[in-house]
mmCIF file of C-alpha atoms in Angstrom:
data_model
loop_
_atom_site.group_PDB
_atom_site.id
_atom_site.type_symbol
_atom_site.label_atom_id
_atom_site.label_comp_id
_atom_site.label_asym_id
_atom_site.label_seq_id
_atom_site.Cartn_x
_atom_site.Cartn_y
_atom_site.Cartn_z
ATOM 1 C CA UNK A 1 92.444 96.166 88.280
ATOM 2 C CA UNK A 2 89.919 97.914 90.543
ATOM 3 C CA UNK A 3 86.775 95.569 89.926
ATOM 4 C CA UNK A 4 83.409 96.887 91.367
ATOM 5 C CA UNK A 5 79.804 95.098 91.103
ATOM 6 C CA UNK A 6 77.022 97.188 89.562
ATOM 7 C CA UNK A 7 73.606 95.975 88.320
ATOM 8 C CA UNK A 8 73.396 96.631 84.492
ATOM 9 C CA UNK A 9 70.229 98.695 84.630
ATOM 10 C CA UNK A 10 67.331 99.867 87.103
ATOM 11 C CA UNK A 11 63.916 101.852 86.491
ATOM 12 C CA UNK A 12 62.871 104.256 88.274
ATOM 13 C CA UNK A 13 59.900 106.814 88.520
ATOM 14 C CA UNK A 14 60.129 110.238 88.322
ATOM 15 C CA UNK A 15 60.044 112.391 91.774
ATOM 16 C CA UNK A 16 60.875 108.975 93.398
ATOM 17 C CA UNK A 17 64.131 108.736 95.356
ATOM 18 C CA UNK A 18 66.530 106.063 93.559
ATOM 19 C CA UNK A 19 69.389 103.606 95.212
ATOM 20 C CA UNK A 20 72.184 102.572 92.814
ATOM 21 C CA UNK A 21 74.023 99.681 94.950
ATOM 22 C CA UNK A 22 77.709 98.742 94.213
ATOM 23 C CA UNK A 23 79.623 96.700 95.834
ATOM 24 C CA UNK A 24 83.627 97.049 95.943
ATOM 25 C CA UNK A 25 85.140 94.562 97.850
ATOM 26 C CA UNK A 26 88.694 94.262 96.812
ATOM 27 C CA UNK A 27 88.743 97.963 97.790
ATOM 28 C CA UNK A 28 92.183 99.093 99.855
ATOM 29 C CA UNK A 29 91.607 101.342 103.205
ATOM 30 C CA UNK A 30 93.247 104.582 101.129
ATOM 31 C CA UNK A 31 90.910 104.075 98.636
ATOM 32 C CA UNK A 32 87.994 106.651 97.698
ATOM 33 C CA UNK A 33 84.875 105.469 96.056
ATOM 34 C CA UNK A 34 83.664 107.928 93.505
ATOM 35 C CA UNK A 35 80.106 107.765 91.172
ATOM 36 C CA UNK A 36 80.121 108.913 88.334
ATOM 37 C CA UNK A 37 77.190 109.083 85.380
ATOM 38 C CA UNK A 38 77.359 109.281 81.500
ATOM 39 C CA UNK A 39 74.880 111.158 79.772
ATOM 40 C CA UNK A 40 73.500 109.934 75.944
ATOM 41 C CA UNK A 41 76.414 111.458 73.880
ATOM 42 C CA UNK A 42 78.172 113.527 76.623
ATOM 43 C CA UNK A 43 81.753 113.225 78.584
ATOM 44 C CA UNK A 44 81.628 111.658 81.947
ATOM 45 C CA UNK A 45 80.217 113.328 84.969
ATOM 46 C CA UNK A 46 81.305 113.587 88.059
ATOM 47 C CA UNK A 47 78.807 112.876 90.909
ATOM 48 C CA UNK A 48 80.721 112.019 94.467
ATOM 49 C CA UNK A 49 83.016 110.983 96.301
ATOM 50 C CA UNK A 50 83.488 109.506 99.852
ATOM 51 C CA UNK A 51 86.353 108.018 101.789
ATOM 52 C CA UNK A 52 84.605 106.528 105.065
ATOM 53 C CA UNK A 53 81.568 108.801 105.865
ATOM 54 C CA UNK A 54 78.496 109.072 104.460
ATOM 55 C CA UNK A 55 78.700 112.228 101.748
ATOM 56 C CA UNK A 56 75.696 114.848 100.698
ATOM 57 C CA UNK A 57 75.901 116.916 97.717
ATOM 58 C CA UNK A 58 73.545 119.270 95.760
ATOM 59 C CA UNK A 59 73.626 116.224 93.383
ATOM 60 C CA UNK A 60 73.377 112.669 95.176
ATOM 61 C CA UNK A 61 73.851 111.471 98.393
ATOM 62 C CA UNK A 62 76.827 108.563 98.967
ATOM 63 C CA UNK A 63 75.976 105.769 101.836
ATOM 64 C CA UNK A 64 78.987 103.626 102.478
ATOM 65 C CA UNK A 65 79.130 100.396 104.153
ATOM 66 C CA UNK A 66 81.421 100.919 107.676
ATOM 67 C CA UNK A 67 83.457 97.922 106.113
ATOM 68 C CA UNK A 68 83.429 99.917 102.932
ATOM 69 C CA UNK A 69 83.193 96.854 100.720
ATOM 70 C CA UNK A 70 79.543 98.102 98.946
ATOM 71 C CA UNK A 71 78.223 101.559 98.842
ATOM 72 C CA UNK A 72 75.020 103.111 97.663
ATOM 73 C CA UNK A 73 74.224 106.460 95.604
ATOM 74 C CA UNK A 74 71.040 107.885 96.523
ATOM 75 C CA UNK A 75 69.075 110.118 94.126
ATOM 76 C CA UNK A 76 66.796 112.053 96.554
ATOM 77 C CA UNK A 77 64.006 113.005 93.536
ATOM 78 C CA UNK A 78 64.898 111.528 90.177
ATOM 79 C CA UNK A 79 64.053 113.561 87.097
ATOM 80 C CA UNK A 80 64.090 112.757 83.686
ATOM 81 C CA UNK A 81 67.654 114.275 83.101
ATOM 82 C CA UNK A 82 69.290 111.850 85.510
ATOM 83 C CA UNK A 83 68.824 109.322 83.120
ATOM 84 C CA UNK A 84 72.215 108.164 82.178
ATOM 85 C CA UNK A 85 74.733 105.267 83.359
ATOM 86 C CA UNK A 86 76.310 105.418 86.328
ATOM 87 C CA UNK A 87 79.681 104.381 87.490
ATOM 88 C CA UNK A 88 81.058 103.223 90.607
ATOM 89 C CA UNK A 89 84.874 103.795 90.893
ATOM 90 C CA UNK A 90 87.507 103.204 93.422
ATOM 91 C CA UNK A 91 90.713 105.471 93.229
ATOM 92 C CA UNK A 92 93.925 105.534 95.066
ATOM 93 C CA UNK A 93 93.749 109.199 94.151
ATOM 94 C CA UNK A 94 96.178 110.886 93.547
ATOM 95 C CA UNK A 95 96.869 111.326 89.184
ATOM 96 C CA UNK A 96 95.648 107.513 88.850
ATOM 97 C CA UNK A 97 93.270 106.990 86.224
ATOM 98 C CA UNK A 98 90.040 105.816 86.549
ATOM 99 C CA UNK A 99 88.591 102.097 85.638
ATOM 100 C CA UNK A 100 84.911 102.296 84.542
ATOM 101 C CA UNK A 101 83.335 99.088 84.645
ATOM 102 C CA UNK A 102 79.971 98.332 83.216
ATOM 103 C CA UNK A 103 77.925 100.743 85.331
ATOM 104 C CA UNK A 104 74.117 100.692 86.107
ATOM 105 C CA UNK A 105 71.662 102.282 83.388
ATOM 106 C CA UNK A 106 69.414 104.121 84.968
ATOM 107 C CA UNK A 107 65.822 104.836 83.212
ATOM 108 C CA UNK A 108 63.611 106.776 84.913
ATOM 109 C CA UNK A 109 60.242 106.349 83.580
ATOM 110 C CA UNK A 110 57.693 109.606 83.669
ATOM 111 C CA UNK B 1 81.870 128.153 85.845
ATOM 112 C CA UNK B 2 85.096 127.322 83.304
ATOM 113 C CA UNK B 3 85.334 123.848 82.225
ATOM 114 C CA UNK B 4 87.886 121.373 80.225
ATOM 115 C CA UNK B 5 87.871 122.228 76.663
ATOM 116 C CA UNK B 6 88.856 120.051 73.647
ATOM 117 C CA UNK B 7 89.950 121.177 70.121
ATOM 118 C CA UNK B 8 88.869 119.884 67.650
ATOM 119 C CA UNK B 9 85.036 118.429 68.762
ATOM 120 C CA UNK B 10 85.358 116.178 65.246
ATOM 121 C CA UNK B 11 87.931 115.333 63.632
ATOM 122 C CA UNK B 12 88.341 113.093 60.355
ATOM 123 C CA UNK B 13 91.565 110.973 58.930
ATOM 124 C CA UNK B 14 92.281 108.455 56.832
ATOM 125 C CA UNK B 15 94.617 105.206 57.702
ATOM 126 C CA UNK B 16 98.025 105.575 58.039
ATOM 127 C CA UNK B 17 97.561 109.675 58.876
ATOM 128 C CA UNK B 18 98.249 111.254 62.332
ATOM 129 C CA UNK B 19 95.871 113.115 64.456
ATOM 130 C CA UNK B 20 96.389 115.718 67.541
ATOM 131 C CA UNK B 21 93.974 116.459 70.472
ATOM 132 C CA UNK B 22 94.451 119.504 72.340
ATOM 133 C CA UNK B 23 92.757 119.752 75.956
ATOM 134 C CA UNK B 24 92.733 122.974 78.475
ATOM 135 C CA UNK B 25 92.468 122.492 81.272
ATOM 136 C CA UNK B 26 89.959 123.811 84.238
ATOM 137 C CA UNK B 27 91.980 126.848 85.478
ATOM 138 C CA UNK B 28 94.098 126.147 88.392
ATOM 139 C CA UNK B 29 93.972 121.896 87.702
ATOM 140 C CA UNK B 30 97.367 120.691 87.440
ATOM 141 C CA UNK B 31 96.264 116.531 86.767
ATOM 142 C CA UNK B 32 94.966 115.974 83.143
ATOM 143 C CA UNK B 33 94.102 112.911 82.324
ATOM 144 C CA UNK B 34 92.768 110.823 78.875
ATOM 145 C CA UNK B 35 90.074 108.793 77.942
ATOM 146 C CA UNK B 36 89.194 106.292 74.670
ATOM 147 C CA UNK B 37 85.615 105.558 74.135
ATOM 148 C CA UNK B 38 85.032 102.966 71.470
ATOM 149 C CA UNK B 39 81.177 102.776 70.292
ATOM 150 C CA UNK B 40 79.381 100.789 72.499
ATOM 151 C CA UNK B 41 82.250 101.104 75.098
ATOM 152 C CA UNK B 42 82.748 101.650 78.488
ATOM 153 C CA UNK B 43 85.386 105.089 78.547
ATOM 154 C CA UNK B 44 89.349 103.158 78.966
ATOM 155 C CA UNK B 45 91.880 105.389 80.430
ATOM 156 C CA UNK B 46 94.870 105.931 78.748
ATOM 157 C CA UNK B 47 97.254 108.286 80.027
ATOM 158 C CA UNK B 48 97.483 111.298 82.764
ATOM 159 C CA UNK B 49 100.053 114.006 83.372
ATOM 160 C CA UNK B 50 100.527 116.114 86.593
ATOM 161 C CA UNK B 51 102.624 119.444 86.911
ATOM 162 C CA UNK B 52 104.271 118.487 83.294
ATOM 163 C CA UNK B 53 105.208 114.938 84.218
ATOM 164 C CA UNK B 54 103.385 111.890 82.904
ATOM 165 C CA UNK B 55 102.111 109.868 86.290
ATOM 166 C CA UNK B 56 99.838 107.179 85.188
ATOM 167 C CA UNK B 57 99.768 104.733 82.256
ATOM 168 C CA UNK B 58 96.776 102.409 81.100
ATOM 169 C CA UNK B 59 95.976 101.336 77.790
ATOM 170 C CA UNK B 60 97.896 103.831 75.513
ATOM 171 C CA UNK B 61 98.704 102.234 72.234
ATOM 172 C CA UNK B 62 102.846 102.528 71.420
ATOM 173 C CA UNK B 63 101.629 104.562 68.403
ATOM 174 C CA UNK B 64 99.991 107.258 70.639
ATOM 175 C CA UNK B 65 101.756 109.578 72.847
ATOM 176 C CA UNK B 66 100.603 112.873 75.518
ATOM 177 C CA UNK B 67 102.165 115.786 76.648
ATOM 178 C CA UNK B 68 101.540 118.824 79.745
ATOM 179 C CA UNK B 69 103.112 121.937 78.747
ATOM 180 C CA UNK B 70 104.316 124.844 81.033
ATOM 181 C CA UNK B 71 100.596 126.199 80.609
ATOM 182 C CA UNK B 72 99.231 122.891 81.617
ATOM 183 C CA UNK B 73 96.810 122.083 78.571
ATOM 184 C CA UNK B 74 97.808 118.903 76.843
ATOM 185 C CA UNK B 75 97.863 117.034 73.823
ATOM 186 C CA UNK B 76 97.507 113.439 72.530
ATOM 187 C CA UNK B 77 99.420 112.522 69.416
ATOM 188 C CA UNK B 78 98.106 109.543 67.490
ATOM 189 C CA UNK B 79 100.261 107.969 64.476
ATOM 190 C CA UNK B 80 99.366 105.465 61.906
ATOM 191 C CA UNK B 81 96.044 106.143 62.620
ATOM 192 C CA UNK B 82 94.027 102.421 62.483
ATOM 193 C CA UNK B 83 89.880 102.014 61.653
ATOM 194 C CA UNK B 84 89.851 100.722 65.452
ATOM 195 C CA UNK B 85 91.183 104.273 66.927
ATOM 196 C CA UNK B 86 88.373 105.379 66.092
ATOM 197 C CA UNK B 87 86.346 107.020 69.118
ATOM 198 C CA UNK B 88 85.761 109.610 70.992
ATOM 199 C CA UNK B 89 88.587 110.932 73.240
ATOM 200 C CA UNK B 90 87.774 112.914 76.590
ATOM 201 C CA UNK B 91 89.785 114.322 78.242
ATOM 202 C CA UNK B 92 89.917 115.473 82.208
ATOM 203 C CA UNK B 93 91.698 117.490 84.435
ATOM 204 C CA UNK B 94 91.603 117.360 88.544
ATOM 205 C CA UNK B 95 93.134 120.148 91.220
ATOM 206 C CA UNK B 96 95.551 117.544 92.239
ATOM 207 C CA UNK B 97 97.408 119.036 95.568
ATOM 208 C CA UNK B 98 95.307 122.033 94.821
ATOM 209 C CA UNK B 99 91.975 119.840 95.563
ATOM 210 C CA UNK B 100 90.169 121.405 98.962
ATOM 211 C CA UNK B 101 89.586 120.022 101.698
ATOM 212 C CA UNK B 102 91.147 116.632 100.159
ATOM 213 C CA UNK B 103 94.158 116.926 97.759
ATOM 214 C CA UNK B 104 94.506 114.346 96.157
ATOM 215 C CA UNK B 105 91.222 112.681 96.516
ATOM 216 C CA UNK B 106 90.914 112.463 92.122
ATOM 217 C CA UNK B 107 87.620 113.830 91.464
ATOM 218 C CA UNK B 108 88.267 114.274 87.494
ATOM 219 C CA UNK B 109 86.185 116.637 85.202
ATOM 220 C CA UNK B 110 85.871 115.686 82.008
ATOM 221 C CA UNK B 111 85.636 117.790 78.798
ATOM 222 C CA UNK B 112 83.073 117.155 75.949
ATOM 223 C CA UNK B 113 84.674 115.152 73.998
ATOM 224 C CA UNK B 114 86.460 114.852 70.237
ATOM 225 C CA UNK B 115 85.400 112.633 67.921
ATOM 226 C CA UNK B 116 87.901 110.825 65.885
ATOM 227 C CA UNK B 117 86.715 108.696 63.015
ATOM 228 C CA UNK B 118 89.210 106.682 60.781
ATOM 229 C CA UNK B 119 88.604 106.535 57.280
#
């Protein structure tokens, strides 16, 4: 069972950058880590992904650890929509499925 | 852009009855995949299909079973329908071998959602 380590909720302000830490350390060297956030009453969304290197989106940036056993999403300028919870995930990729855990809530407060 | 859609969005049964979730796919995904969400739940996955064949198995009830057809969308069957089935259902689809620059690497997109409640 992939098993990551999120805290259950953090606050945040509005226009501030936010750090969602996970850590993964059971995670295999052909694993990917992948974030993923859950809006009130919507499907899963995906966020990003990263193998090894650091990762920059339109959406997040991804920091990973070089031993790859904790990672951090970064949330350059928080807004109220990016309220939701987020999930960390580790995939072997391919058509496995993916094991949410207990994410992070994330309230941003305006 | 397109994205995964799921037929019905609600969808009520009584005990006992069946129950069938269709899901299209993002065109050119060939990986679907399916989700339970029980209320108050974290989403469990439950089954995913790539190029027709089924290639991953989690939590899927013996009661329940999925298809891929030739046109990729897919559909999850549910029998003897129980008050704890219900939930909502996503479902996702990925470009598998098609992804770019990593195939493979999983990153799933999920549709809206149905709603299943059990009468």
């Amino acid at each position: 069972d992939a098993k990551t380590t999120q805290p259950n909720s953090m606050e945040s302000n509005e226009e501030e950058p936010v750090h969602l830490p996970c850590n993964h350390s059971t995670i295999s060297g052909t694993d990917y880590i992948h974030w993923y956030r859950q809006l009130p009453s919507q499907g899963p969304e995906y966020v990003i992904h990263g193998l090894t290197s650091n990762v920059n989106n339109r959406m997040a940036s991804l920091a990973i650890a070089e031993d790859r056993k904790s990672s951090t999403l970064i949330l350059h300028r928080a807004t109220l929509r990016d309220a939701a919870v987020y999930y960390c995930i580790f995939s072997g990729g391919g058509a496995d499925g993916l094991t949410f855990g207990k994410g992070t809530h994330l309230i941003i407060q305006p | 852009a397109a994205g995964v859609i799921q037929s019905p969005r609600h969808l009520i049964k009584e005990k006992r009855e069946t129950a069938t979730l269709k899901c299209y796919p993002i065109p050119r995904h060939d990986t679907v995949y399916w989700y339970q969400q029980g209320p108050g739940q974290d989403p469990q996955f439950l089954i995913s299909f790539y190029e027709k064949m089924q290639s991953d198995k989690g939590s899927i009830p013996d009661r329940f079973s999925a298809q891929q057809f030739s046109d990729y969308h897919s559909e999850l069957n549910m029998s003897s329908l129980e008050l704890g089935d219900s939930a909502l259902y996503f479902c996702a689809s990925s470009p598998g071998l098609a992804g770019v620059p990593e195939p493979h690497s999983n990153e799933q997109f999920f549709g809206p959602g149905t709603r299943l409640t059990v009468l």
